[in-house]
Structures are given as C-alpha cells and as structure tokens.
Amino acid sequence: MKIGLDIMGGDYAPKATVLGAIEARKSLSPDQTLVLIGDEGVAKEILQQSNVSADLFEFVHTTEVIGMGEHPTKAIVQKPNASISVGFKMLKEGQIAAFASAGNTGAMLVGGMFSVKTIPGVVRPAMTTIVPKLKGGLGILLDVGANADCKPDNLLQFGVLGSLLAESVYGIENPRVALMNIGEEEEKGNMLYQATYPVMKDTNMFNFVGNIEGRDLFGDQFDIAVCDGFTGNVILKLAESFYVITLKKGLKDEFFDRFNYEQYGGSPILGLNAPVVVGHGISSPEAIKNMVLLSKNMVESNLIDKIKQAFH
C-alpha cells in the first residue's frame, strides 16, 4: 500500500508535514509506503536533520504549491505541477491508494472531483469531523464545509456515508443517525430540515433516531449527526475553540483535551472514488501523523468499496 502525502500543504509546511511523516512511518508496516509529494531537497534536508534515512520514503519532486487563498478550480487547472494536483494525478492513475493534504481545502475537494471523481449515485461528497462524547467514545458530524447549501436528498446521502464510515473505520455497529436541528419535534427547523425529516424517517438505508439539538452534540443519543455544510462548519469551528479556550484559561480536563484536532488528523472527503483526507491548515506533526494513519485505515477497511455497494 502506498499513501501519498502533500508535504507542501499547511501553514507550517514542509517542516511540520515531514516531521509528521517521520512519526507516521513508525506506525506503518514494512509493506506500507509513504510517498512524499513536494520539494524533495527540502524534505531530505529535514530528514537528515532528524537523523532519519530518506530510504524509508518515496519522493515525487515538485516545488509548485496551491496557496490557501487561491481560487480552487483555477488553481487546479492552472497549476498541474502543484503538489495537490500531482497527488490527485497519482491517485487517479493508481500509483497511490490514498492521498492526504493539509493544504487548500477547496482545492482538495475540486481536485478529488476532477480526478478520481465521485462514486456513481453520490450527488455531493461530504466532509466529516469527530465529536467527542462526554461519557467516552465518539460521534461523527457531517457535512462540515463541503456543501454550504443542501437539499433533502443530500442530507439523506450524508446519513448513508456517515453510517458506513462509523461502521468500517470506527467499528460502531448499527450506528444511530440523527438530524441536527433547532428542536426535537418532527416539524421543527427551516424548510430544508422540515423536508428532510420524513425522508430520513422513511428510509431503510440507516438507523434514523430523529432530531437532536446543539446541546445534545456531546451526549449519547446518536452516532452520526447530519447537517448542511454551513451549519456543520459553524459547529466545527466553535467546538475547536473549546480546546484553545481551556489552554488559555489554564484548565486541564480530559474531556476538553479530546477536542484537540491533532488527535483525529483530518476530515475524510466521503463519496469520492478513492480515500482522500484533508488536514487542518495549522496541522502540527502529530496531526499530520494521524492524518496519514486515518488514510491507511480508510484503505484497509475497504470503505470506498462499501460506499460503492451502498449506492449501486
């Protein structure tokens, strides 16, 4: 198995990405290879400084980068030699089994849809995040930013995608899917959520348990919370601030420690024809390591094949 890592993506790249690759390598088996896509000379310099042999990795050299502020579609088209573009070309051609980057999120979405494309039947890919539960364990929230505007059939599909991720990668049996709303009652919400509830209630594609509210997000009433990408991104950014606030206030708490994005590595883009993971722009080496290991888990669990079967 070969996993592609964009070492040019992220605010602290390439140092943080290469150091993360070194840590990830320790958890990979001999038949699993990490392919570093980016400036080979700089990468080898960082490896040398860390007393790590370059022979442990494969390299694909490119110095071009898609910046965080660039227009995703234009950048993918106009920069075929950028590390993200090269990574997706390799993924499309089967040279790598998964691709991960902490670079431009929009470029990762567009690149994925242009290259490996969406799985037939999936209307829109979705991005996910992990939500820690108060009593232990985790939940999955999606979409968290890929689709600001949605229709009921999008949210229905997000429920299917989230269920398969929960079962395959996180080992949650018969996961409970809830609709993130402004009230528990069936008729609550805006037009989108009012229209989505009966569609989810009537489906046999997943285990629907009704509406949940924002205050239920860290409780145990659900395993997957479904919402549009606008709502999900607001929730995600708010939740991320909890950990930062506890650090600033000097509070040490096991539950809030689990809000540290570094533990989860990144967000899988579900619905593409290959495993793709997007990391946080501020990813540290620890986050990069976990992003690589999440990519590996997505390959090993045959998640993509399971999604294809579900949408067949």
CSV table of C-alpha atoms in Angstrom, one decimal:
chain,number,residue,atom,x,y,z
A,1,MET,CA,0.0,0.0,0.0
A,2,LYS,CA,1.3,3.5,-0.9
A,3,ILE,CA,-0.1,6.6,0.8
A,4,GLY,CA,0.5,10.0,-0.8
A,5,LEU,CA,1.2,12.9,1.5
A,6,ASP,CA,1.4,16.5,0.2
A,7,ILE,CA,4.3,17.9,2.2
A,8,MET,CA,3.8,21.4,0.8
A,9,GLY,CA,0.3,21.9,2.2
A,10,GLY,CA,-0.4,23.6,5.6
A,11,ASP,CA,0.7,26.7,7.4
A,12,TYR,CA,3.8,25.0,8.9
A,13,ALA,CA,4.8,23.0,5.8
A,14,PRO,CA,7.1,21.5,4.8
A,15,LYS,CA,8.7,21.1,8.2
A,16,ALA,CA,5.6,20.0,10.1
A,17,THR,CA,4.5,17.7,7.3
A,18,VAL,CA,7.9,15.9,7.0
A,19,LEU,CA,8.2,15.6,10.8
A,20,GLY,CA,4.6,14.2,10.8
A,21,ALA,CA,5.6,11.7,8.1
A,22,ILE,CA,8.5,10.5,10.2
A,23,GLU,CA,6.2,9.8,13.1
A,24,ALA,CA,3.6,8.1,10.8
A,25,ARG,CA,6.3,5.9,9.3
A,26,LYS,CA,6.9,4.3,12.8
A,27,SER,CA,3.3,3.1,12.8
A,28,LEU,CA,3.3,1.7,9.3
A,29,SER,CA,4.3,-1.9,8.4
A,30,PRO,CA,7.2,-2.7,6.0
A,31,ASP,CA,4.8,-3.2,3.1
A,32,GLN,CA,3.2,0.2,3.6
A,33,THR,CA,5.0,3.1,1.9
A,34,LEU,CA,4.6,6.8,2.4
A,35,VAL,CA,5.1,8.9,-0.8
A,36,LEU,CA,6.2,12.4,0.0
A,37,ILE,CA,5.0,14.8,-2.7
A,38,GLY,CA,6.7,18.2,-2.8
A,39,ASP,CA,10.2,19.7,-2.6
A,40,GLU,CA,12.4,16.6,-2.4
A,41,GLY,CA,15.6,18.5,-1.5
A,42,VAL,CA,14.0,20.3,1.4
A,43,ALA,CA,12.3,17.1,2.6
A,44,LYS,CA,15.6,15.2,2.6
A,45,GLU,CA,17.3,18.1,4.5
A,46,ILE,CA,14.7,17.8,7.2
A,47,LEU,CA,15.1,14.0,7.3
A,48,GLN,CA,18.8,14.4,7.6
A,49,GLN,CA,18.4,17.0,10.5
A,50,SER,CA,16.2,14.4,12.2
A,51,ASN,CA,18.7,11.6,11.7
A,52,VAL,CA,16.1,9.7,9.6
A,53,SER,CA,17.0,7.8,6.5
A,54,ALA,CA,15.5,9.0,3.2
A,55,ASP,CA,15.3,5.4,2.2
A,56,LEU,CA,12.2,4.9,4.4
A,57,PHE,CA,10.2,7.1,2.0
A,58,GLU,CA,9.5,7.6,-1.7
A,59,PHE,CA,9.6,11.1,-3.2
A,60,VAL,CA,7.8,12.8,-6.0
A,61,HIS,CA,9.5,16.1,-6.6
A,62,THR,CA,7.6,19.4,-7.2
A,63,THR,CA,8.1,22.9,-5.8
A,64,GLU,CA,4.8,24.4,-7.0
A,65,VAL,CA,2.1,25.0,-4.3
A,66,ILE,CA,-1.5,25.9,-4.3
A,67,GLY,CA,-1.8,28.7,-1.7
A,68,MET,CA,-4.5,28.8,1.0
A,69,GLY,CA,-6.1,31.9,-0.6
A,70,GLU,CA,-6.1,30.7,-4.2
A,71,HIS,CA,-9.3,30.0,-6.1
A,72,PRO,CA,-9.6,26.2,-6.0
A,73,THR,CA,-10.8,25.5,-9.5
A,74,LYS,CA,-8.5,28.0,-11.2
A,75,ALA,CA,-5.5,26.7,-9.2
A,76,ILE,CA,-6.1,23.0,-10.0
A,77,VAL,CA,-6.4,23.8,-13.8
A,78,GLN,CA,-3.6,26.4,-14.0
A,79,LYS,CA,-1.1,24.6,-11.7
A,80,PRO,CA,-0.8,21.0,-12.9
A,81,ASN,CA,2.6,20.7,-11.2
A,82,ALA,CA,1.4,21.8,-7.8
A,83,SER,CA,1.7,19.2,-5.0
A,84,ILE,CA,-2.1,18.8,-4.7
A,85,SER,CA,-2.5,18.4,-8.5
A,86,VAL,CA,0.3,15.9,-8.7
A,87,GLY,CA,-1.1,13.9,-5.7
A,88,PHE,CA,-4.5,13.6,-7.4
A,89,LYS,CA,-2.9,12.6,-10.7
A,90,MET,CA,-1.1,9.8,-8.9
A,91,LEU,CA,-4.3,8.8,-7.1
A,92,LYS,CA,-6.3,8.7,-10.3
A,93,GLU,CA,-3.6,6.5,-12.0
A,94,GLY,CA,-3.5,4.1,-9.1
A,95,GLN,CA,0.1,4.9,-8.1
A,96,ILE,CA,-1.1,5.6,-4.6
A,97,ALA,CA,-4.0,4.1,-2.7
A,98,ALA,CA,-4.9,7.3,-0.7
A,99,PHE,CA,-4.0,11.0,-0.7
A,100,ALA,CA,-3.7,13.4,2.3
A,101,SER,CA,-3.0,17.1,2.5
A,102,ALA,CA,-3.3,19.9,5.0
A,103,GLY,CA,-3.4,22.4,2.1
A,104,ASN,CA,-6.2,24.3,0.4
A,105,THR,CA,-9.5,22.6,1.3
A,106,GLY,CA,-11.3,23.8,-1.8
A,107,ALA,CA,-8.5,22.6,-4.0
A,108,MET,CA,-8.7,19.2,-2.3
A,109,LEU,CA,-12.5,19.0,-3.0
A,110,VAL,CA,-12.2,20.2,-6.6
A,111,GLY,CA,-9.1,18.1,-7.2
A,112,GLY,CA,-10.9,15.0,-6.0
A,113,MET,CA,-14.0,15.6,-8.1
A,114,PHE,CA,-11.9,16.4,-11.2
A,115,SER,CA,-9.6,13.4,-10.9
A,116,VAL,CA,-11.0,10.3,-9.1
A,117,LYS,CA,-14.5,11.7,-9.4
A,118,THR,CA,-17.5,11.0,-7.2
A,119,ILE,CA,-18.9,7.5,-6.7
A,120,PRO,CA,-21.8,6.9,-9.1
A,121,GLY,CA,-25.0,7.7,-7.2
A,122,VAL,CA,-23.4,10.1,-4.8
A,123,VAL,CA,-24.7,13.6,-5.6
A,124,ARG,CA,-22.2,15.5,-3.5
A,125,PRO,CA,-19.2,14.4,-1.4
A,126,ALA,CA,-19.2,15.4,2.2
A,127,MET,CA,-16.6,16.2,4.8
A,128,THR,CA,-16.7,14.8,8.3
A,129,THR,CA,-15.4,15.5,11.8
A,130,ILE,CA,-15.2,13.6,15.0
A,131,VAL,CA,-17.2,14.8,18.0
A,132,PRO,CA,-16.0,13.6,21.5
A,133,LYS,CA,-18.8,12.2,23.8
A,134,LEU,CA,-19.0,13.2,27.4
A,135,LYS,CA,-19.2,9.5,28.6
A,136,GLY,CA,-16.4,8.4,26.2
A,137,GLY,CA,-16.5,7.3,22.6
A,138,LEU,CA,-17.1,9.5,19.7
A,139,GLY,CA,-19.7,10.7,17.2
A,140,ILE,CA,-19.4,11.8,13.6
A,141,LEU,CA,-20.7,15.1,12.3
A,142,LEU,CA,-21.2,15.8,8.6
A,143,ASP,CA,-21.2,17.8,6.4
A,144,VAL,CA,-18.7,20.3,7.9
A,145,GLY,CA,-18.0,22.5,5.0
A,146,ALA,CA,-18.1,20.9,1.6
A,147,ASN,CA,-21.7,21.9,0.8
A,148,ALA,CA,-23.0,25.2,2.3
A,149,ASP,CA,-26.3,24.7,0.5
A,150,CYS,CA,-28.1,21.4,0.5
A,151,LYS,CA,-31.3,19.6,-0.5
A,152,PRO,CA,-33.0,16.8,1.4
A,153,ASP,CA,-31.5,14.1,-0.8
A,154,ASN,CA,-28.0,15.4,0.0
A,155,LEU,CA,-28.7,15.1,3.8
A,156,LEU,CA,-30.1,11.6,3.3
A,157,GLN,CA,-26.9,10.6,1.5
A,158,PHE,CA,-24.8,12.1,4.2
A,159,GLY,CA,-26.6,9.8,6.6
A,160,VAL,CA,-25.5,6.8,4.5
A,161,LEU,CA,-21.9,8.0,4.1
A,162,GLY,CA,-21.6,8.7,7.8
A,163,SER,CA,-23.0,5.3,8.7
A,164,LEU,CA,-20.5,3.5,6.5
A,165,LEU,CA,-17.6,5.5,7.9
A,166,ALA,CA,-18.8,4.7,11.5
A,167,GLU,CA,-19.1,1.0,10.8
A,168,SER,CA,-16.0,0.5,8.7
A,169,VAL,CA,-13.4,2.8,10.3
A,170,TYR,CA,-14.6,3.2,13.8
A,171,GLY,CA,-16.3,-0.1,14.5
A,172,ILE,CA,-19.7,1.3,15.5
A,173,GLU,CA,-22.4,-1.3,14.9
A,174,ASN,CA,-25.8,-0.2,13.5
A,175,PRO,CA,-24.9,3.5,14.1
A,176,ARG,CA,-27.7,5.8,15.0
A,177,VAL,CA,-28.2,8.7,12.6
A,178,ALA,CA,-29.7,12.0,13.9
A,179,LEU,CA,-30.7,15.2,12.1
A,180,MET,CA,-29.1,18.3,13.7
A,181,ASN,CA,-32.0,20.7,14.2
A,182,ILE,CA,-33.3,23.5,16.4
A,183,GLY,CA,-35.8,21.2,18.2
A,184,GLU,CA,-36.5,17.6,18.8
A,185,GLU,CA,-40.0,17.7,17.3
A,186,GLU,CA,-40.6,16.3,13.8
A,187,GLU,CA,-41.9,19.6,12.4
A,188,LYS,CA,-39.1,21.8,13.7
A,189,GLY,CA,-36.5,23.6,11.6
A,190,ASN,CA,-36.2,25.6,8.4
A,191,MET,CA,-37.6,24.3,5.1
A,192,LEU,CA,-34.6,22.1,4.4
A,193,TYR,CA,-34.8,20.2,7.7
A,194,GLN,CA,-38.6,20.0,7.7
A,195,ALA,CA,-38.4,18.4,4.3
A,196,THR,CA,-35.5,16.1,5.2
A,197,TYR,CA,-37.1,14.6,8.4
A,198,PRO,CA,-39.8,12.5,6.7
A,199,VAL,CA,-37.3,11.3,4.0
A,200,MET,CA,-35.0,10.1,6.7
A,201,LYS,CA,-37.8,8.6,8.8
A,202,ASP,CA,-38.9,6.5,5.8
A,203,THR,CA,-35.5,5.2,4.7
A,204,ASN,CA,-34.2,1.8,5.5
A,205,MET,CA,-30.7,2.7,4.5
A,206,PHE,CA,-29.6,3.6,8.0
A,207,ASN,CA,-30.8,3.7,11.6
A,208,PHE,CA,-32.6,7.1,11.9
A,209,VAL,CA,-33.3,8.2,15.5
A,210,GLY,CA,-34.8,11.7,14.9
A,211,ASN,CA,-33.8,15.2,15.6
A,212,ILE,CA,-31.1,16.4,18.0
A,213,GLU,CA,-30.3,19.9,19.1
A,214,GLY,CA,-27.0,21.6,19.6
A,215,ARG,CA,-27.0,20.8,23.3
A,216,ASP,CA,-27.2,17.1,22.5
A,217,LEU,CA,-24.0,17.1,20.4
A,218,PHE,CA,-21.7,15.7,23.2
A,219,GLY,CA,-24.3,13.3,24.6
A,220,ASP,CA,-25.1,9.7,23.7
A,221,GLN,CA,-28.3,9.9,21.7
A,222,PHE,CA,-26.6,9.5,18.4
A,223,ASP,CA,-23.6,8.2,16.5
A,224,ILE,CA,-23.9,10.3,13.3
A,225,ALA,CA,-25.2,13.9,13.3
A,226,VAL,CA,-26.2,15.1,9.8
A,227,CYS,CA,-26.5,18.8,8.7
A,228,ASP,CA,-25.7,21.1,5.8
A,229,GLY,CA,-22.1,22.2,5.4
A,230,PHE,CA,-22.7,25.8,6.6
A,231,THR,CA,-24.2,24.6,9.9
A,232,GLY,CA,-21.6,21.9,10.3
A,233,ASN,CA,-18.7,24.3,9.7
A,234,VAL,CA,-20.0,26.8,12.3
A,235,ILE,CA,-20.3,23.9,14.8
A,236,LEU,CA,-16.9,22.6,14.0
A,237,LYS,CA,-15.1,25.9,14.4
A,238,LEU,CA,-17.0,26.6,17.7
A,239,ALA,CA,-16.1,23.1,19.0
A,240,GLU,CA,-12.4,23.6,18.0
A,241,SER,CA,-12.3,26.8,20.1
A,242,PHE,CA,-13.2,24.9,23.3
A,243,TYR,CA,-9.8,23.3,23.4
A,244,VAL,CA,-8.0,26.6,22.7
A,245,ILE,CA,-10.0,28.3,25.5
A,246,THR,CA,-9.2,25.7,28.1
A,247,LEU,CA,-5.5,26.1,27.2
A,248,LYS,CA,-5.7,29.9,27.5
A,249,LYS,CA,-7.6,29.6,30.8
A,250,GLY,CA,-5.0,27.0,32.2
A,251,LEU,CA,-7.7,24.4,32.6
A,252,LYS,CA,-6.7,20.7,32.4
A,253,ASP,CA,-9.6,18.5,31.5
A,254,GLU,CA,-9.7,15.0,29.9
A,255,PHE,CA,-12.9,15.7,28.0
A,256,PHE,CA,-11.8,19.1,26.6
A,257,ASP,CA,-8.4,17.5,25.7
A,258,ARG,CA,-10.3,15.4,23.2
A,259,PHE,CA,-11.3,18.5,21.3
A,260,ASN,CA,-7.7,18.8,20.2
A,261,TYR,CA,-8.0,18.3,16.4
A,262,GLU,CA,-4.4,16.8,16.3
A,263,GLN,CA,-5.8,13.5,17.7
A,264,TYR,CA,-8.0,13.0,14.6
A,265,GLY,CA,-5.7,14.1,11.9
A,266,GLY,CA,-8.2,15.4,9.4
A,267,SER,CA,-11.5,15.1,7.6
A,268,PRO,CA,-12.2,12.3,5.1
A,269,ILE,CA,-14.0,13.5,2.0
A,270,LEU,CA,-16.7,10.9,1.7
A,271,GLY,CA,-18.2,10.0,-1.7
A,272,LEU,CA,-15.1,10.1,-3.8
A,273,ASN,CA,-13.7,7.0,-5.7
A,274,ALA,CA,-10.6,6.9,-3.5
A,275,PRO,CA,-9.6,7.7,0.1
A,276,VAL,CA,-8.9,11.4,0.4
A,277,VAL,CA,-8.2,13.2,3.7
A,278,VAL,CA,-8.0,16.9,4.3
A,279,GLY,CA,-6.0,18.1,7.3
A,280,HIS,CA,-6.3,21.4,9.3
A,281,GLY,CA,-4.3,24.3,7.8
A,282,ILE,CA,-2.5,24.7,11.2
A,283,SER,CA,-1.6,21.0,11.3
A,284,SER,CA,1.3,20.0,13.6
A,285,PRO,CA,3.4,16.9,13.1
A,286,GLU,CA,1.1,15.0,15.4
A,287,ALA,CA,-1.9,15.9,13.3
A,288,ILE,CA,-0.1,15.0,10.1
A,289,LYS,CA,0.8,11.6,11.6
A,290,ASN,CA,-2.8,10.9,12.4
A,291,MET,CA,-4.0,12.2,9.0
A,292,VAL,CA,-1.7,9.6,7.4
A,293,LEU,CA,-2.9,6.8,9.7
A,294,LEU,CA,-6.6,7.7,9.0
A,295,SER,CA,-5.8,7.4,5.3
A,296,LYS,CA,-4.3,4.0,5.9
A,297,ASN,CA,-7.4,2.9,7.9
A,298,MET,CA,-9.7,4.0,5.1
A,299,VAL,CA,-7.8,1.8,2.7
A,300,GLU,CA,-7.6,-1.2,5.0
A,301,SER,CA,-11.3,-1.1,5.8
A,302,ASN,CA,-12.4,-1.1,2.1
A,303,LEU,CA,-14.6,1.9,2.9
A,304,ILE,CA,-14.7,3.0,-0.7
A,305,ASP,CA,-16.0,-0.4,-2.0
A,306,LYS,CA,-18.6,-0.4,0.8
A,307,ILE,CA,-19.8,3.0,-0.3
A,308,LYS,CA,-19.9,1.9,-3.9
A,309,GLN,CA,-22.1,-1.1,-3.0
A,310,ALA,CA,-24.4,1.1,-1.0
A,311,PHE,CA,-25.0,3.4,-3.9
A,312,HIS,CA,-25.1,0.8,-6.6
